[in-house]
Amino acid sequence: MSEIQAPRLREQDLAGKVAVVTGATRGIGRAIALQLASRGCSVLGTCSGPDSLILIDSLAHTVSHLYSEHASPPEVTGIVANIKDADCAQKIVQALEQKFDGHVDILVNNAAHPIRAKIGEIEPHMVSEVMAANVQTPMMIVNEFVKRKMFRTNSRIVNIGSDSARASIPGLPGRSLYITFKSALEGLSRAWADELGANPELDFMKGTTANTVAVGFTETDMVSKMPPPMREAVNKNVLAKQSLGPRAALPEDIADVVGFLCGLDSRWVTGSVVSADGGFVKVV
């Protein structure tokens, strides 16, 4: 397994910008929030319940330590805004208005609500719940940001997708709901790229891009709870077929790809799916 690098300050190319990262308490979401903050970006991170706010406080402490010798460190703060709740977008909007003058430059739709159910066992309420949390909520967040003119010029939208939307993996049944909403996020990126990037009616956010990062098998809390037979299937049918070798990604591996799409260097990349899976699915 690759070693995790200690948090470090990076080039301050995102200084003065504000990012919203949903599901920022652990795993990929936390790594993304830290990556952006280490470049000078203030971060509003969301979590699903009040018990998780302490994890965002811990992240803020880490960032504060990185900037201990700087006069104006970025602000890292958290709110409870569960993607399963109908008012999630409104809570994020209110927090931005209270803490960051109603502005946002980067939105990372990372939080997910997966439900594993085999064909023949899926109930209508499962479909409704998955789509409401994982598709409707990201749509409404972007809708509110545009309606209220919160996005600024050259803003960045990054959806955290999955290589599962483009690859068949034997030995992992019950993923049709998960694959459905991850595929939908790719479609949203393309739609947003067309509608938001150079729309004369939205000149306040000219140059905005929208992309999806198709994430491969990554070491997270959810993966650590995977039953042994499923982990064996992943080892055989996924990791063994990666171009960069048979290891799971670290959250930091994914965060650096997302970080690229959040910066100025990605200004000519939009409506795209960028694979971050060690070469399992070769799509750029």
Short mmCIF file of C-alpha atoms in Angstrom, two decimals:
data_model
loop_
_atom_site.label_atom_id
_atom_site.label_comp_id
_atom_site.label_asym_id
_atom_site.label_seq_id
_atom_site.Cartn_x
_atom_site.Cartn_y
_atom_site.Cartn_z
CA MET A 1 0.00 0.00 0.00
CA SER A 2 1.19 3.52 -0.76
CA GLU A 3 2.15 5.64 2.20
CA ILE A 4 -0.03 8.56 3.23
CA GLN A 5 1.83 11.86 3.02
CA ALA A 6 1.64 14.20 5.96
CA PRO A 7 -0.57 17.26 5.35
CA ARG A 8 1.43 20.11 3.84
CA LEU A 9 0.97 23.58 2.48
CA ARG A 10 0.78 23.80 -1.29
CA GLU A 11 0.88 26.63 -3.78
CA GLN A 12 -1.74 29.14 -2.65
CA ASP A 13 -3.51 29.25 -6.00
CA LEU A 14 -6.97 29.00 -4.41
CA ALA A 15 -6.47 31.76 -1.84
CA GLY A 16 -9.63 33.84 -1.43
CA LYS A 17 -11.88 31.17 -2.89
CA VAL A 18 -14.69 29.29 -1.13
CA ALA A 19 -15.50 25.61 -1.58
CA VAL A 20 -18.44 23.48 -0.52
CA VAL A 21 -17.56 19.82 -0.02
CA THR A 22 -20.44 17.54 0.86
CA GLY A 23 -19.60 14.62 3.12
CA ALA A 24 -16.34 16.19 4.32
CA THR A 25 -15.90 14.30 7.58
CA ARG A 26 -13.90 11.29 6.47
CA GLY A 27 -12.45 9.35 3.56
CA ILE A 28 -12.46 10.97 0.14
CA GLY A 29 -14.49 14.01 1.25
CA ARG A 30 -12.09 14.86 4.05
CA ALA A 31 -9.08 14.40 1.79
CA ILE A 32 -10.61 16.74 -0.80
CA ALA A 33 -11.42 19.38 1.80
CA LEU A 34 -7.86 19.23 3.14
CA GLN A 35 -6.36 19.36 -0.36
CA LEU A 36 -8.31 22.51 -1.20
CA ALA A 37 -7.68 24.17 2.16
CA SER A 38 -3.93 23.53 1.86
CA ARG A 39 -4.06 25.70 -1.27
CA GLY A 40 -5.66 28.62 0.56
CA CYS A 41 -9.32 27.81 -0.13
CA SER A 42 -11.88 28.28 2.63
CA VAL A 43 -14.12 25.23 2.99
CA LEU A 44 -17.69 24.68 4.09
CA GLY A 45 -17.97 20.96 4.75
CA THR A 46 -21.23 19.14 5.31
CA CYS A 47 -22.01 16.12 7.44
CA SER A 48 -25.08 14.00 8.03
CA GLY A 49 -25.53 14.55 11.77
CA PRO A 50 -24.37 16.67 14.71
CA ASP A 51 -22.16 13.90 16.07
CA SER A 52 -19.96 14.26 12.98
CA LEU A 53 -19.26 17.96 13.40
CA ILE A 54 -16.34 17.11 15.66
CA LEU A 55 -14.64 15.50 12.65
CA ILE A 56 -14.85 18.75 10.70
CA ASP A 57 -13.54 20.58 13.77
CA SER A 58 -10.59 18.19 13.70
CA LEU A 59 -10.01 19.02 10.05
CA ALA A 60 -10.15 22.74 10.85
CA HIS A 61 -7.54 22.20 13.58
CA THR A 62 -5.27 20.43 11.09
CA VAL A 63 -5.58 23.30 8.62
CA SER A 64 -5.01 25.88 11.36
CA HIS A 65 -1.78 24.10 12.30
CA LEU A 66 -0.61 24.17 8.67
CA TYR A 67 -1.11 27.93 8.58
CA SER A 68 0.27 28.65 12.04
CA GLU A 69 2.77 31.12 10.60
CA HIS A 70 0.34 32.82 8.23
CA ALA A 71 -1.66 35.92 9.07
CA SER A 72 -4.76 35.02 7.03
CA PRO A 73 -5.43 31.27 6.99
CA PRO A 74 -8.45 29.88 5.13
CA GLU A 75 -11.55 29.17 7.19
CA VAL A 76 -12.78 25.61 7.53
CA THR A 77 -16.22 25.16 9.04
CA GLY A 78 -18.94 22.55 9.04
CA ILE A 79 -22.70 22.27 9.06
CA VAL A 80 -25.22 19.48 9.37
CA ALA A 81 -26.83 19.14 5.95
CA ASN A 82 -27.86 15.58 5.18
CA ILE A 83 -28.28 14.85 1.47
CA LYS A 84 -31.31 12.71 2.35
CA ASP A 85 -33.15 15.80 3.66
CA ALA A 86 -35.22 17.92 1.31
CA ASP A 87 -33.82 21.13 2.81
CA CYS A 88 -30.15 20.19 2.38
CA ALA A 89 -29.55 22.76 -0.36
CA GLN A 90 -31.25 25.50 1.66
CA LYS A 91 -29.07 24.78 4.69
CA ILE A 92 -25.93 25.07 2.58
CA VAL A 93 -27.15 28.34 1.08
CA GLN A 94 -27.88 29.78 4.51
CA ALA A 95 -24.45 28.79 5.81
CA LEU A 96 -22.75 30.41 2.82
CA GLU A 97 -24.71 33.61 3.37
CA GLN A 98 -23.81 33.68 7.06
CA LYS A 99 -20.15 32.72 6.82
CA PHE A 100 -18.91 33.60 3.33
CA ASP A 101 -21.03 36.53 2.10
CA GLY A 102 -23.09 34.23 -0.08
CA HIS A 103 -20.26 33.36 -2.45
CA VAL A 104 -18.94 30.02 -3.67
CA ASP A 105 -16.26 29.12 -6.21
CA ILE A 106 -16.06 25.34 -5.91
CA LEU A 107 -18.71 22.69 -5.33
CA VAL A 108 -17.70 19.07 -4.81
CA ASN A 109 -20.69 16.73 -4.70
CA ASN A 110 -19.02 13.95 -2.73
CA ALA A 111 -21.61 12.73 -0.22
CA ALA A 112 -23.51 9.62 -1.25
CA HIS A 113 -26.30 7.48 0.12
CA PRO A 114 -25.81 3.98 -1.33
CA ILE A 115 -28.30 1.15 -0.99
CA ARG A 116 -27.24 -2.38 -1.92
CA ALA A 117 -30.12 -4.53 -3.13
CA LYS A 118 -30.15 -7.41 -5.58
CA ILE A 119 -32.49 -7.49 -8.54
CA GLY A 120 -35.68 -9.10 -7.29
CA GLU A 121 -35.31 -7.43 -3.89
CA ILE A 122 -35.58 -3.76 -4.89
CA GLU A 123 -38.58 -1.85 -3.53
CA PRO A 124 -39.95 1.39 -4.99
CA HIS A 125 -39.05 3.35 -1.87
CA MET A 126 -35.40 2.32 -2.30
CA VAL A 127 -35.30 3.81 -5.79
CA SER A 128 -36.98 7.02 -4.61
CA GLU A 129 -34.62 7.36 -1.65
CA VAL A 130 -31.48 6.79 -3.69
CA MET A 131 -32.47 9.22 -6.42
CA ALA A 132 -33.64 11.91 -3.99
CA ALA A 133 -30.41 11.87 -1.99
CA ASN A 134 -27.85 11.27 -4.70
CA VAL A 135 -29.32 13.04 -7.73
CA GLN A 136 -32.02 15.46 -6.62
CA THR A 137 -29.95 17.03 -3.85
CA PRO A 138 -26.90 17.83 -6.04
CA MET A 139 -29.28 19.23 -8.67
CA MET A 140 -30.97 21.48 -6.12
CA ILE A 141 -27.66 22.68 -4.67
CA VAL A 142 -26.49 23.82 -8.09
CA ASN A 143 -29.94 25.23 -8.85
CA GLU A 144 -29.90 27.35 -5.68
CA PHE A 145 -26.35 28.58 -6.28
CA VAL A 146 -27.26 29.69 -9.80
CA LYS A 147 -30.62 31.20 -8.85
CA ARG A 148 -29.04 33.24 -6.07
CA LYS A 149 -25.98 34.15 -8.16
CA MET A 150 -23.64 32.61 -5.62
CA PHE A 151 -21.21 31.14 -8.12
CA ARG A 152 -18.45 33.46 -9.28
CA THR A 153 -16.53 33.55 -12.57
CA ASN A 154 -14.46 30.46 -13.33
CA SER A 155 -16.24 28.37 -10.71
CA ARG A 156 -15.77 24.62 -10.55
CA ILE A 157 -18.30 21.83 -10.08
CA VAL A 158 -16.95 18.33 -9.50
CA ASN A 159 -19.19 15.30 -9.07
CA ILE A 160 -17.69 12.22 -7.43
CA GLY A 161 -18.72 9.36 -9.67
CA SER A 162 -17.55 5.78 -9.95
CA ASP A 163 -15.86 3.58 -12.52
CA SER A 164 -18.74 1.20 -11.78
CA ALA A 165 -20.79 3.30 -14.20
CA ARG A 166 -18.52 2.10 -17.02
CA ALA A 167 -17.29 -1.32 -15.96
CA SER A 168 -18.82 -4.71 -15.29
CA ILE A 169 -17.35 -6.29 -12.15
CA PRO A 170 -18.25 -9.94 -11.49
CA GLY A 171 -18.80 -11.01 -7.90
CA LEU A 172 -20.39 -7.76 -6.70
CA PRO A 173 -24.18 -8.17 -6.95
CA GLY A 174 -26.74 -5.67 -5.76
CA ARG A 175 -25.15 -2.56 -7.21
CA SER A 176 -27.77 -1.49 -9.76
CA LEU A 177 -29.05 1.40 -7.63
CA TYR A 178 -25.51 2.60 -6.95
CA ILE A 179 -24.53 2.42 -10.62
CA THR A 180 -27.72 4.24 -11.61
CA PHE A 181 -27.07 7.34 -9.54
CA LYS A 182 -23.34 7.42 -10.31
CA SER A 183 -24.22 7.33 -14.02
CA ALA A 184 -26.70 10.15 -13.46
CA LEU A 185 -23.94 12.33 -12.01
CA GLU A 186 -22.01 11.97 -15.27
CA GLY A 187 -25.08 13.17 -17.15
CA LEU A 188 -25.47 16.13 -14.84
CA SER A 189 -21.87 17.17 -15.45
CA ARG A 190 -22.46 17.22 -19.19
CA ALA A 191 -25.72 19.14 -18.84
CA TRP A 192 -24.21 21.70 -16.47
CA ALA A 193 -21.16 22.14 -18.71
CA ASP A 194 -23.43 23.04 -21.63
CA GLU A 195 -25.79 25.29 -19.70
CA LEU A 196 -23.45 27.13 -17.34
CA GLY A 197 -20.08 27.62 -19.00
CA ALA A 198 -20.75 30.41 -21.51
CA ASN A 199 -24.39 31.35 -21.04
CA PRO A 200 -24.79 35.12 -21.60
CA GLU A 201 -27.64 35.11 -19.09
CA LEU A 202 -25.21 33.80 -16.46
CA ASP A 203 -22.30 36.14 -17.09
CA PHE A 204 -21.58 36.33 -13.36
CA MET A 205 -20.26 32.75 -13.54
CA LYS A 206 -18.63 32.83 -16.95
CA GLY A 207 -15.97 30.17 -17.41
CA THR A 208 -17.52 27.73 -14.94
CA THR A 209 -16.74 24.06 -15.57
CA ALA A 210 -18.47 20.86 -14.49
CA ASN A 211 -16.81 17.44 -14.48
CA THR A 212 -17.08 14.00 -12.93
CA VAL A 213 -14.25 12.04 -11.33
CA ALA A 214 -14.87 8.32 -11.81
CA VAL A 215 -13.41 6.86 -8.64
CA GLY A 216 -12.07 3.33 -8.44
CA PHE A 217 -11.73 1.03 -5.45
CA THR A 218 -10.59 3.22 -2.56
CA GLU A 219 -9.73 2.44 1.05
CA THR A 220 -12.55 4.06 3.05
CA ASP A 221 -14.61 3.19 6.12
CA MET A 222 -17.28 1.63 3.90
CA VAL A 223 -14.73 -0.61 2.20
CA SER A 224 -13.34 -1.78 5.53
CA LYS A 225 -16.78 -3.26 6.32
CA MET A 226 -16.94 -5.22 3.07
CA PRO A 227 -17.55 -8.98 3.55
CA PRO A 228 -14.49 -11.15 2.76
CA PRO A 229 -16.05 -12.77 -0.37
CA MET A 230 -16.71 -9.34 -1.87
CA ARG A 231 -13.20 -8.15 -1.06
CA GLU A 232 -11.80 -11.24 -2.74
CA ALA A 233 -13.88 -10.47 -5.84
CA VAL A 234 -12.50 -6.94 -5.87
CA ASN A 235 -8.93 -8.20 -5.54
CA LYS A 236 -9.42 -10.60 -8.45
CA ASN A 237 -11.65 -8.60 -10.78
CA VAL A 238 -10.56 -5.03 -10.11
CA LEU A 239 -7.22 -4.52 -8.40
CA ALA A 240 -5.45 -7.23 -10.38
CA LYS A 241 -6.49 -5.49 -13.62
CA GLN A 242 -5.29 -1.99 -12.76
CA SER A 243 -2.51 -0.60 -14.92
CA LEU A 244 -0.71 0.90 -11.92
CA GLY A 245 -0.70 -2.24 -9.84
CA PRO A 246 -2.95 -4.20 -7.47
CA ARG A 247 -3.50 -1.74 -4.67
CA ALA A 248 -6.54 0.15 -3.56
CA ALA A 249 -6.45 3.91 -3.94
CA LEU A 250 -6.00 6.14 -0.92
CA PRO A 251 -8.41 9.05 -0.45
CA GLU A 252 -5.48 11.37 -1.13
CA ASP A 253 -5.01 9.80 -4.57
CA ILE A 254 -8.56 10.83 -5.45
CA ALA A 255 -8.30 14.24 -3.80
CA ASP A 256 -5.35 15.26 -5.96
CA VAL A 257 -7.31 14.48 -9.15
CA VAL A 258 -10.27 16.47 -7.85
CA GLY A 259 -7.87 19.24 -6.85
CA PHE A 260 -6.64 19.56 -10.42
CA LEU A 261 -10.21 19.99 -11.68
CA CYS A 262 -10.78 22.72 -9.07
CA GLY A 263 -7.88 24.87 -10.21
CA LEU A 264 -7.14 27.24 -13.06
CA ASP A 265 -5.13 24.64 -14.97
CA SER A 266 -8.34 22.71 -15.69
CA ARG A 267 -10.01 25.72 -17.32
CA TRP A 268 -10.44 23.91 -20.69
CA VAL A 269 -11.82 20.68 -19.23
CA THR A 270 -15.57 20.53 -18.83
CA GLY A 271 -18.35 18.00 -19.31
CA SER A 272 -15.76 15.27 -18.92
CA VAL A 273 -15.38 12.06 -16.96
CA VAL A 274 -11.87 11.75 -15.53
CA SER A 275 -10.95 8.29 -14.31
CA ALA A 276 -9.11 8.03 -11.00
CA ASP A 277 -8.81 4.28 -10.68
CA GLY A 278 -5.24 3.33 -11.44
CA GLY A 279 -6.09 2.48 -15.03
CA PHE A 280 -8.88 -0.03 -14.41
CA VAL A 281 -11.22 1.88 -16.73
CA LYS A 282 -9.23 3.95 -19.18
CA VAL A 283 -11.46 6.98 -19.75
CA VAL A 284 -10.29 10.58 -19.73
#
